[in-house]
XYZ file of C-alpha atoms in Angstrom:
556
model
C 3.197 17.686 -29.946
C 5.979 16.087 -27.513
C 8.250 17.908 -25.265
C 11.222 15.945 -23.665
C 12.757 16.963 -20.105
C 16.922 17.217 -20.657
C 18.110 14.973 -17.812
C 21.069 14.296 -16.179
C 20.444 10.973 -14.805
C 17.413 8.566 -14.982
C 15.609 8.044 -11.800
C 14.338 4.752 -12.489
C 17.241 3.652 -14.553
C 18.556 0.564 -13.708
C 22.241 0.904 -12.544
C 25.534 -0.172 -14.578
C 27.270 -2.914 -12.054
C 29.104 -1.699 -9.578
C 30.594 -2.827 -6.206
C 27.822 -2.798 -3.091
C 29.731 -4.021 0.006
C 26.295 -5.279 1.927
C 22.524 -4.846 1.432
C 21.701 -2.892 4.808
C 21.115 0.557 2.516
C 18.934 -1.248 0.317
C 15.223 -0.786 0.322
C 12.549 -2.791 -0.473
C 9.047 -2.044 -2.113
C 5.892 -4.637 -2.850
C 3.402 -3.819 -4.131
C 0.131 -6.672 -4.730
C -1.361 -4.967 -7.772
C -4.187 -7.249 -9.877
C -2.284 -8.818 -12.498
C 1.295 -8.940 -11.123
C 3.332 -9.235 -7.461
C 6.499 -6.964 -8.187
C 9.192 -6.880 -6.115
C 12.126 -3.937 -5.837
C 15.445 -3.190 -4.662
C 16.474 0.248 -4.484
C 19.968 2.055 -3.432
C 19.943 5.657 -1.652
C 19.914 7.002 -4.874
C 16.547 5.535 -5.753
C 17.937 3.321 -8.581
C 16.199 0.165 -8.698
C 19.052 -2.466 -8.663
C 17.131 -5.186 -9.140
C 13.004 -6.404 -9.864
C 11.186 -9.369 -9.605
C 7.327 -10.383 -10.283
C 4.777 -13.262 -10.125
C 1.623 -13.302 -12.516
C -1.669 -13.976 -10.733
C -5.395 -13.401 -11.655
C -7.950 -13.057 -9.514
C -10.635 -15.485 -9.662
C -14.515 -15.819 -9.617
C -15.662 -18.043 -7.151
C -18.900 -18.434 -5.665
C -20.116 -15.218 -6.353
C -17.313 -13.128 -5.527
C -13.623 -12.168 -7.629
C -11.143 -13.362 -5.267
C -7.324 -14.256 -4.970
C -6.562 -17.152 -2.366
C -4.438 -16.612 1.031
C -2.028 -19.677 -0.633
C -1.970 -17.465 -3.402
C -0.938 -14.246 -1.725
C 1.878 -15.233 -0.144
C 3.274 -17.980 -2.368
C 3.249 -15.023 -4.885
C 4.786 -12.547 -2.349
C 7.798 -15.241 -2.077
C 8.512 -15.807 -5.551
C 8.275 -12.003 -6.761
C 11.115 -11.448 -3.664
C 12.823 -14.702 -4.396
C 12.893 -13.564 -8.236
C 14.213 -10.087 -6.702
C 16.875 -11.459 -4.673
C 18.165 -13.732 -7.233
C 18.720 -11.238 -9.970
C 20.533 -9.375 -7.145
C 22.727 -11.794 -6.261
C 23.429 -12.630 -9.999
C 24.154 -8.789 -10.767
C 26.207 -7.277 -8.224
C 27.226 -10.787 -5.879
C 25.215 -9.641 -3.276
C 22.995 -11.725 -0.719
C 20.227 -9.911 0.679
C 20.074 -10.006 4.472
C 20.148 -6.599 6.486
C 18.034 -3.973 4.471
C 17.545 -0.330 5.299
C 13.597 -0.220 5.099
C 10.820 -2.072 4.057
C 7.211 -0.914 2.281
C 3.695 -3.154 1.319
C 1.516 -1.724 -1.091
C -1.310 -3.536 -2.773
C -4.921 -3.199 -4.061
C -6.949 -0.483 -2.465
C -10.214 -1.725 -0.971
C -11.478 -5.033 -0.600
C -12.670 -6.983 2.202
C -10.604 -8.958 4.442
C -12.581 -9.618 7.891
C -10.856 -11.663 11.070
C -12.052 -13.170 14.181
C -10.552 -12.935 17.453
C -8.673 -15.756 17.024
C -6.915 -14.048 13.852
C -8.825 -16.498 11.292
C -10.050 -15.253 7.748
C -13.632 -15.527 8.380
C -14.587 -15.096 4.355
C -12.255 -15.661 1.096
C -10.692 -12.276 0.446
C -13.302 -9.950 -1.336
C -11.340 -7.583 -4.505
C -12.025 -4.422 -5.214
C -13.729 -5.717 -8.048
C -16.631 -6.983 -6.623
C -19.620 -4.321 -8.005
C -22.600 -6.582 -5.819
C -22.412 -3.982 -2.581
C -24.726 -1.535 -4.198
C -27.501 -1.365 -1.797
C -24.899 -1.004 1.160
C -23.123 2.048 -1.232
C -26.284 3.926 -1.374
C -27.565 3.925 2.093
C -24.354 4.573 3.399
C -23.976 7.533 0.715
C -27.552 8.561 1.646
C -26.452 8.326 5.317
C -23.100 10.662 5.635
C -23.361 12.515 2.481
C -20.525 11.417 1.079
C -19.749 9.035 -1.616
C -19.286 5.452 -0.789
C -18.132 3.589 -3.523
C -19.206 -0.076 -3.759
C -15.674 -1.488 -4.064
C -15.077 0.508 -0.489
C -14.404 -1.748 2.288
C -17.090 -0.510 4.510
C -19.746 -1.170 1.817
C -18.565 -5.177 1.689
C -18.616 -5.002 5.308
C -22.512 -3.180 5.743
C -23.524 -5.653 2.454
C -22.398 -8.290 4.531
C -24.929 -6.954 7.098
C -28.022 -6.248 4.950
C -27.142 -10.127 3.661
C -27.230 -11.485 7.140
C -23.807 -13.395 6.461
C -23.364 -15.612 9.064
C -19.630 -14.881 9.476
C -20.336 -10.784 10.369
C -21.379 -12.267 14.510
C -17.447 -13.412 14.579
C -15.805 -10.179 12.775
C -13.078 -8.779 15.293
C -11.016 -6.777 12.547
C -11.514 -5.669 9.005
C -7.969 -5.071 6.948
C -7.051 -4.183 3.056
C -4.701 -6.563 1.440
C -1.374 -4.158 2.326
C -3.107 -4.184 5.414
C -2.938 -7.931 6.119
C 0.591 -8.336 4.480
C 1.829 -5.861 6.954
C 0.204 -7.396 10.253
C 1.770 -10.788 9.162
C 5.039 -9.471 8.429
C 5.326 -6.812 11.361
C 2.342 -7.844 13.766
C 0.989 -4.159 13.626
C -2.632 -3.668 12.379
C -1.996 -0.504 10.841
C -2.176 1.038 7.416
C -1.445 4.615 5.529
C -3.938 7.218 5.186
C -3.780 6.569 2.088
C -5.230 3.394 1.617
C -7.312 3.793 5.106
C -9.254 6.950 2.856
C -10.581 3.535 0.993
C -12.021 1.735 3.666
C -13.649 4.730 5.481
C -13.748 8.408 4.766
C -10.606 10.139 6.898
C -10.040 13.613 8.389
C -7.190 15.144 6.525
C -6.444 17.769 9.318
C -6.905 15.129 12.069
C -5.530 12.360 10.043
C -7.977 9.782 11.411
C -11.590 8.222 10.688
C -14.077 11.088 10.493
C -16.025 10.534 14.143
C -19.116 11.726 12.539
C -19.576 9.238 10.112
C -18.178 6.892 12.225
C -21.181 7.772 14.389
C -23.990 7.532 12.234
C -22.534 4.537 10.921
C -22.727 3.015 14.207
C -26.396 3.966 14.573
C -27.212 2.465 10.991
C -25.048 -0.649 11.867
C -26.857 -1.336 15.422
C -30.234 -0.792 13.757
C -29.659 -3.685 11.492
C -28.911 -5.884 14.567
C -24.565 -5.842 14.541
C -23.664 -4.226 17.835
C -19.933 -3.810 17.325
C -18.337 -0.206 17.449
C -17.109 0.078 14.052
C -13.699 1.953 15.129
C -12.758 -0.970 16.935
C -12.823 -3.067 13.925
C -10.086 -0.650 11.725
C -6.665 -0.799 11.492
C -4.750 2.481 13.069
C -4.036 5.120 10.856
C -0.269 6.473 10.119
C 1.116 8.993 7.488
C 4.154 9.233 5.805
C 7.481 9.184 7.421
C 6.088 7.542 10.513
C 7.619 3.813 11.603
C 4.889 1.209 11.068
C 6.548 -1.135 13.045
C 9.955 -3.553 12.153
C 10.482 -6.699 10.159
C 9.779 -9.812 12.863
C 11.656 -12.712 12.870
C 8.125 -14.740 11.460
C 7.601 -12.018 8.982
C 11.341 -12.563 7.402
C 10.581 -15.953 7.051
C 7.525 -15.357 5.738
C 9.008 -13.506 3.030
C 12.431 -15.378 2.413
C 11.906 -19.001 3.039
C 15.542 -19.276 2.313
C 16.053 -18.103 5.679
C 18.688 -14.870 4.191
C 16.822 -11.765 5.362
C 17.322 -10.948 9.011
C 14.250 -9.422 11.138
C 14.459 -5.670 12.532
C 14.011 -2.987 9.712
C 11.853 -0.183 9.754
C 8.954 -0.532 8.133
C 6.782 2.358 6.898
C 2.914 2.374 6.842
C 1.405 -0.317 4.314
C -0.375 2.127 1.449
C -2.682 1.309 -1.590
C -1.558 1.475 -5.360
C -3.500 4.413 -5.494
C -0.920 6.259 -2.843
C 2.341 4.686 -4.239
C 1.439 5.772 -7.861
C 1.088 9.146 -6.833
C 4.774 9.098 -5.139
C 6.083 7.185 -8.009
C 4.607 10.196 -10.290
C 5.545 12.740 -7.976
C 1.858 13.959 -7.498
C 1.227 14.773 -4.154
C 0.496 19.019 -4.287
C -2.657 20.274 -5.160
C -3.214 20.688 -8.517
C -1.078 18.115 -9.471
C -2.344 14.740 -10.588
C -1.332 11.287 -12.266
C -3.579 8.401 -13.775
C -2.753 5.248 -13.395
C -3.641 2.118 -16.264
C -3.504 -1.132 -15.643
C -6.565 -3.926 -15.139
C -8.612 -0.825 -13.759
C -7.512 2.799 -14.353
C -7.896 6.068 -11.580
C -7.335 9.447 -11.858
C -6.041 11.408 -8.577
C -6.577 14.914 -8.629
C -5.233 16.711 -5.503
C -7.551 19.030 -4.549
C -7.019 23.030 -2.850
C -10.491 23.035 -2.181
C -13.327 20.256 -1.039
C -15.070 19.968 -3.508
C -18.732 21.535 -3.515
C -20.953 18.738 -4.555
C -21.313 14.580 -3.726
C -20.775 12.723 -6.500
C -21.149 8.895 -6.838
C -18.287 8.695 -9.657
C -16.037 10.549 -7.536
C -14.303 8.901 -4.449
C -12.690 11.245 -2.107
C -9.598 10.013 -0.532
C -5.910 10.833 0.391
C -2.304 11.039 -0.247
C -0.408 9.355 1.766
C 1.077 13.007 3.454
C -3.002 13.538 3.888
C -3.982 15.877 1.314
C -7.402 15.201 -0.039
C -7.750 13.841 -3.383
C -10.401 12.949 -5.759
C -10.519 9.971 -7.386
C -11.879 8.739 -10.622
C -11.858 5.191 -10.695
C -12.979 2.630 -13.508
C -13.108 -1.168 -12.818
C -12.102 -1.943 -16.341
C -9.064 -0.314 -18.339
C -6.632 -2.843 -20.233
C -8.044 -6.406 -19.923
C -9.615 -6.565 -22.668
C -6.398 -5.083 -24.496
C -4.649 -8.075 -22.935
C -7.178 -10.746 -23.852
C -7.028 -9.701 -27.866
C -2.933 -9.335 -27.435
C -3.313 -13.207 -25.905
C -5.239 -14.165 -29.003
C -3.457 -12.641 -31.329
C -0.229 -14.143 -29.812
C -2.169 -17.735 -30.389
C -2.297 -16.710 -34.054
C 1.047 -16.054 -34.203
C 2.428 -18.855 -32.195
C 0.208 -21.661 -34.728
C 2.062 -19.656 -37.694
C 5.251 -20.559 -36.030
C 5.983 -17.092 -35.481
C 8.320 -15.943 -32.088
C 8.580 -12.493 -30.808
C 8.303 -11.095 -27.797
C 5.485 -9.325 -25.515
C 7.466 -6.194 -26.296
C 7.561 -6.670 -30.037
C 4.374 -7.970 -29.886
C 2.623 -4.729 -27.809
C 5.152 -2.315 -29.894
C 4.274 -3.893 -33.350
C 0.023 -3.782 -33.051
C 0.057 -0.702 -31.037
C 1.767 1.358 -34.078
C -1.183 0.226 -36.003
C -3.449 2.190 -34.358
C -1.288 5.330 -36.376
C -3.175 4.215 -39.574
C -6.324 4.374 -38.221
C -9.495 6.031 -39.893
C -11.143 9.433 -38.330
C -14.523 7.548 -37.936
C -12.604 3.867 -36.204
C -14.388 2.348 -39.235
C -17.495 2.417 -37.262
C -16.190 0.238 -34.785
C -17.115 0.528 -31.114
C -16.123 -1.396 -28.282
C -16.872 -1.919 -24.358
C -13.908 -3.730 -22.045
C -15.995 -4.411 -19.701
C -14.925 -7.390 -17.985
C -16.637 -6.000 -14.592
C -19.029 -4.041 -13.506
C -18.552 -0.349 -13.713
C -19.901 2.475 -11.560
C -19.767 5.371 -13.551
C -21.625 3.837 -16.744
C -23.969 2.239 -14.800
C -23.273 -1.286 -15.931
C -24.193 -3.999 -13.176
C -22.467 -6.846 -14.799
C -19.540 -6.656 -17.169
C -19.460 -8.500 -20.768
C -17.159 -7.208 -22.815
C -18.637 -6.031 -26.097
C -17.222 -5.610 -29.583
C -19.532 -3.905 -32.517
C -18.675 -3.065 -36.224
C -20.732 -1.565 -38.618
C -21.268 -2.999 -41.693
C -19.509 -0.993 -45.014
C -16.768 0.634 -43.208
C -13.232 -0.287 -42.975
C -12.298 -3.356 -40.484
C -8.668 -2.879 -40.524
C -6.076 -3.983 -37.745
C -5.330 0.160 -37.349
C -8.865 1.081 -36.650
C -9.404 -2.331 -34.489
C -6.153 -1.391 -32.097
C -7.145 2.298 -32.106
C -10.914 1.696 -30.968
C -9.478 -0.537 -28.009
C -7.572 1.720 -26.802
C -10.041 4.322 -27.054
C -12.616 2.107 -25.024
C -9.609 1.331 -22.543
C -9.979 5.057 -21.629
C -13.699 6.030 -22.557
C -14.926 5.577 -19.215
C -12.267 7.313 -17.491
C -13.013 10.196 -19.739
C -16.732 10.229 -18.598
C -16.157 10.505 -15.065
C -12.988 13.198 -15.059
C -15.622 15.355 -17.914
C -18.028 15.518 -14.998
C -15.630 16.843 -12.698
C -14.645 19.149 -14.910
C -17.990 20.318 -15.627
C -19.213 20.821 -12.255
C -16.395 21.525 -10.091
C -13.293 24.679 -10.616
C -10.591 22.274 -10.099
C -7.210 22.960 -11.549
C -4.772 20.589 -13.048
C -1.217 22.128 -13.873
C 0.487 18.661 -14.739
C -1.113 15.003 -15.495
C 1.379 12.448 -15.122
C 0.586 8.585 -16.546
C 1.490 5.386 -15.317
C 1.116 1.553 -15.924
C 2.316 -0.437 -18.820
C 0.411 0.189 -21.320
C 2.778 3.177 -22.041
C 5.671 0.779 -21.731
C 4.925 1.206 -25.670
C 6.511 4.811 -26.466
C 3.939 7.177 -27.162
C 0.633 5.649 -28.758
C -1.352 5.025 -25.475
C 0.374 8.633 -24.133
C -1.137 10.303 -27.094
C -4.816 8.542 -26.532
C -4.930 9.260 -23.265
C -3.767 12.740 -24.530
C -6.950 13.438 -26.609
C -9.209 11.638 -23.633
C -8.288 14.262 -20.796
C -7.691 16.707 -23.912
C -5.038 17.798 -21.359
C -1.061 17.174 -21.727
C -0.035 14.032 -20.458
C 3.644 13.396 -18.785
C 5.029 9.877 -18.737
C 8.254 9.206 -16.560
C 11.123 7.108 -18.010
C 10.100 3.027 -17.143
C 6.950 4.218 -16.302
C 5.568 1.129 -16.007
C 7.725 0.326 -12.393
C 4.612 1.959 -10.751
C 3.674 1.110 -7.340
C 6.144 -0.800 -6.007
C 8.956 1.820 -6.679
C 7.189 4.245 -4.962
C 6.389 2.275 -1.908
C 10.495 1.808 -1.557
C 10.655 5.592 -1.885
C 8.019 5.961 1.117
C 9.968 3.143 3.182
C 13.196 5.341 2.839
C 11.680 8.511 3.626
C 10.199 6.589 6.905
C 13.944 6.448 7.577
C 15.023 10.111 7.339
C 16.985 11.110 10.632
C 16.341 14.816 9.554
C 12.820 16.257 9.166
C 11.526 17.002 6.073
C 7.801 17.077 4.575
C 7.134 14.355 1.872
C 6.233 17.082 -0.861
C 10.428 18.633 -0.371
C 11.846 15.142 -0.107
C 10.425 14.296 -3.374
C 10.865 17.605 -5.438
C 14.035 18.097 -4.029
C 16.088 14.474 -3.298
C 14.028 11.588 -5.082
C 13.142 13.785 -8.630
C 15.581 16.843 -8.773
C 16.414 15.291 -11.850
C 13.733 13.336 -13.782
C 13.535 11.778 -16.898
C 9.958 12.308 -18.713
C 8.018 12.824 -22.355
C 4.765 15.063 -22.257
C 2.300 14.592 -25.204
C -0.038 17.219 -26.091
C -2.861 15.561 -28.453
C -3.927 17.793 -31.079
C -7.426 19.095 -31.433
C -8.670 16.817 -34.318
C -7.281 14.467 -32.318
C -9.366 15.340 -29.582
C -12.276 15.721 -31.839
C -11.807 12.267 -32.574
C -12.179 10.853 -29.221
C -15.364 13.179 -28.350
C -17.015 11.736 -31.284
C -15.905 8.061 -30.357
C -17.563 9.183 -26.903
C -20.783 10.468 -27.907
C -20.987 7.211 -29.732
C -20.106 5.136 -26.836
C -23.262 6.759 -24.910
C -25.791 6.053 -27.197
C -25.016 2.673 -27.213
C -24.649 1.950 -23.236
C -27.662 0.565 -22.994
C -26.842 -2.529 -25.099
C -24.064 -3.260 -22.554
C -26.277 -2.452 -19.609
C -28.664 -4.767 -20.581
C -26.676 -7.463 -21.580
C -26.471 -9.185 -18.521
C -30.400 -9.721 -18.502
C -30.452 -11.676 -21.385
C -27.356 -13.886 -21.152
C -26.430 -16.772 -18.791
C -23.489 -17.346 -16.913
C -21.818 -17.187 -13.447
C -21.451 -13.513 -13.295
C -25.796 -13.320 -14.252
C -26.043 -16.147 -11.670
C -24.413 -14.368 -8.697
C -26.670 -11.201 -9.558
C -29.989 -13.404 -9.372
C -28.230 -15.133 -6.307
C -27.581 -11.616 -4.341
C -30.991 -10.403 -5.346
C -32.711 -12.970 -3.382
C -30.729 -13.018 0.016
């Protein structure tokens, strides 16, 4: 079933031309996600006027999935410089005074510093799955759940590993962290994304000092004698100024010398944070899920909840309400890779099309799918993944023999695995804990395709799902809506400005699966848990850098 919201005028909409005199009510979002740089320009309507975007992949190098420093900000110029050109070529416009800037990026990671401001180790993703040991002491420890991917497990692995580097650490960032400092020279960062590193006090908005405590002790017994609150970036909320644009920090961003130093910029924030703005998900009982190379669900909470669970991360939104978190290493790369190959078919037929025909066209397939997926069952695991218990990722494809291998059933059982682990860690909350959900809203571009990954996703959470108009803009549209709102010479909490200013009128589709549908998906499930041990074991069998850095870890 689909229900449309009557509008009358698309948030996200990109604006017919029009005259814009100067640039200095324009604001700026960025947001460093794992696949893609994007770069906006929004007017005080929250219209983007103009986007721009660089394609990266992290890599695996020496044990760890990484992106480079060159990297990072080579690709922070070019998305702007893409940005900036399409402005100029749409409304005449050079961008050089701005209202407000905003740096979002990857949640967690590890990104450690000397005194002397030097990277002391390549930049660690959140990707990285070989912190377990640190995770469960730490968990053990505080009684709360430390997720591997959390930058105080890298930093306590680091530890156990007796890492030469950990004598010279001075300061520990995330990667909006480290964008920010460059550009503003404040080591700062929102709640938010500082929830990742270290669990927060939503009342107090700041580190919880009891765990901070204990984490000392644990940290002193292992021989590091640092206080670990020295080492973290400050923590700031929503509306607050995180400092203004230096003159190094303009340059580092427009080499072409255009942008002039001196706007507000509002605390840095992880994708987690700006998806939840972007979605307009910030009350309790309100949540969105975002899908992209890894997929979370963030579930604002009334209540803490009443048990520890290692699937669940408890964080915040970025006006410090508590929030738990489903997160999944692995969501649409393995989507991607097929789409790639299938593109190579294509291409040596001497077919052209683009990614949108191309997405649009194999996606619809998925309608004429079979009830039983012709037996087909896959795992897109290209890392490890927490919830399932899988140390090492290889992504697995099975069919059973004497059922139907048809494009339809092949598209619908990857999008089904796209979501399957998801689905396992959000049933457990539900199980176990009295939350309440009144709206889910979904983001990321897989549902740039209308409706097919919507209706999936549907049966998954067998809950309604709500996708905004361009709902793939994500991240960095909401981080320009939070560098705005730092601007605000009136006061006004985050939850009004948004319900009342930024989406009084919203454009949006909700999908209600139906219950064979959901059926469907349960089954798929079921099946998908019988067979996890095949995918957890894979990695002891094959060969190959990611098996390599396991043995290698095991032995330090």
């Amino acid at each position: 079933m689909i229900y449309m919201k009557t509008i009358t005028k698309e948030v996200f909409a990109m604006q017919s031309p029009k005259r814009i005199n100067d640039s200095s009510d324009i604001s700026i979002g960025i947001e460093l996600g794992s696949t893609r740089i994007k770069t906006v320009a929004t007017d005080a309507d929250f219209n983007t006027l103009a986007s721009g975007s660089f394609e990266w992949e992290n890599n695996y190098i020496d044990g760890y999935w990484t992106y480079s420093v060159n990297d990072i900000w080579i690709g922070l110029q070019k998305s702007y410089l893409d940005m900036a050109e399409k402005l100029q070529e749409r409304f005449n416009l050079t961008l050089r005074k701005v209202n407000s800037i905003g740096i979002s990026a990857m949640m967690h990671g590890y990104l450690a510093f000397d005194e002397h401001e030097d990277l002391l180790v390549p930049f660690r993703t959140w990707r990285n799955s070989y912190t377990g040991e640190a995770a469960d002491a730490l968990r053990n420890v505080f009684n709360f759940n430390i997720p591997e991917r959390w930058s105080i497990a890298h930093l306590y692995q680091a530890i156990l590993n007796n890492e030469s580097h950990i004598a010279k650490v001075d300061y520990i960032t995330t990667l909006s962290g480290y964008i920010h400092w460059y550009l503003t020279g404040e080591k700062t960062l929102g709640i938010g994304d500082a929830s990742g590193m270290f669990p927060v006090d939503v009342e107090k908005q700041i580190y919880r000092t009891d765990l901070l405590d204990k984490a000392d002790i644990l940290f002193k017994s292992k021989g590091f004698d640092k206080t670990l609150i020295n080492l973290l970036p400050k923590i700031q909320v929503s509306g607050e100024h995180a400092g203004l644009l230096t003159d190094e920090g303009a340059r580092l961003l427009d080499p072409k010398g255009n942008l002039e130093s001196g706007c507000i910029m509002c605390p840095p924030e992880g994708d987690a944070g700006t998806g939840m703005v972007a979605t307009n998900s910030i009350t309790p009982q309100s949540g969105n899920i975002s899908a992209g190379t890894s997929a979370f669900a963030m579930i604002v909470l009334e209540d803490p909840l009443q048990n520890v669970y290692p699937e669940v991360d408890i964080v915040a939104t970025p006006s410090s309400n508590e929030v738990a978190m489903v997160h999944t290493n692995n969501c649409t790369s393995e989507i991607n890779a097929w789409m790639n190959l299938f593109e190579q078919v294509l291409n040596t037929m001497g077919v052209t099309f683009s990614s949108d025909d191309l997405y649009g066209q194999i996606f619809g397939e998925s309608l004429n799918s079979d009830d039983d997926l012709g037996g087909l069952l896959s795992y897109g695991y290209v890392s490890g993944e927490n919830i399932t218990q899988v140390e090492v990722g290889y992504p697995m494809f099975v069919r059973e023999p004497n059922h139907r291998f048809t494009l339809g059933n092949f598209m619908k059982t990857q999008l089904f695995s796209a979501f399957s682990t998801l689905k396992i860690g959000m049933d457990l909350l539900k199980e176990n804990e009295n939350i309440k959900i009144r709206k889910l809203i979904a983001h990321g571009g897989i549902f740039k395709t209308k409706r097919i990954a919507q209706e999936v996703l549907s049966a998954a959470m067998d809950a309604p799902i709500t996708v905004m108009n361009n709902a793939s803009e994500g991240g960095a549209w909401g981080i320009s809506i939070l560098a705005r709102y730092a601007t605000l010479k009136e006061q006004m909490s985050l939850t009004k400005y948004l319900e009342d200013v930024v989406f009084a009128n919203v454009d949006e589709t909700t999908i209600s699966a139906t219950k064979r549908e959901v059926e469907i998906f349960n089954d798929y499930i079921h099946k998908t848990k019988i067979g996890l041990p095949i995918e957890q074991q894979l990695s002891h069998y094959l060969e190959g850098e990611a098996n390599a850095r396991k043995i290698k870890t095991r032995s330090l």
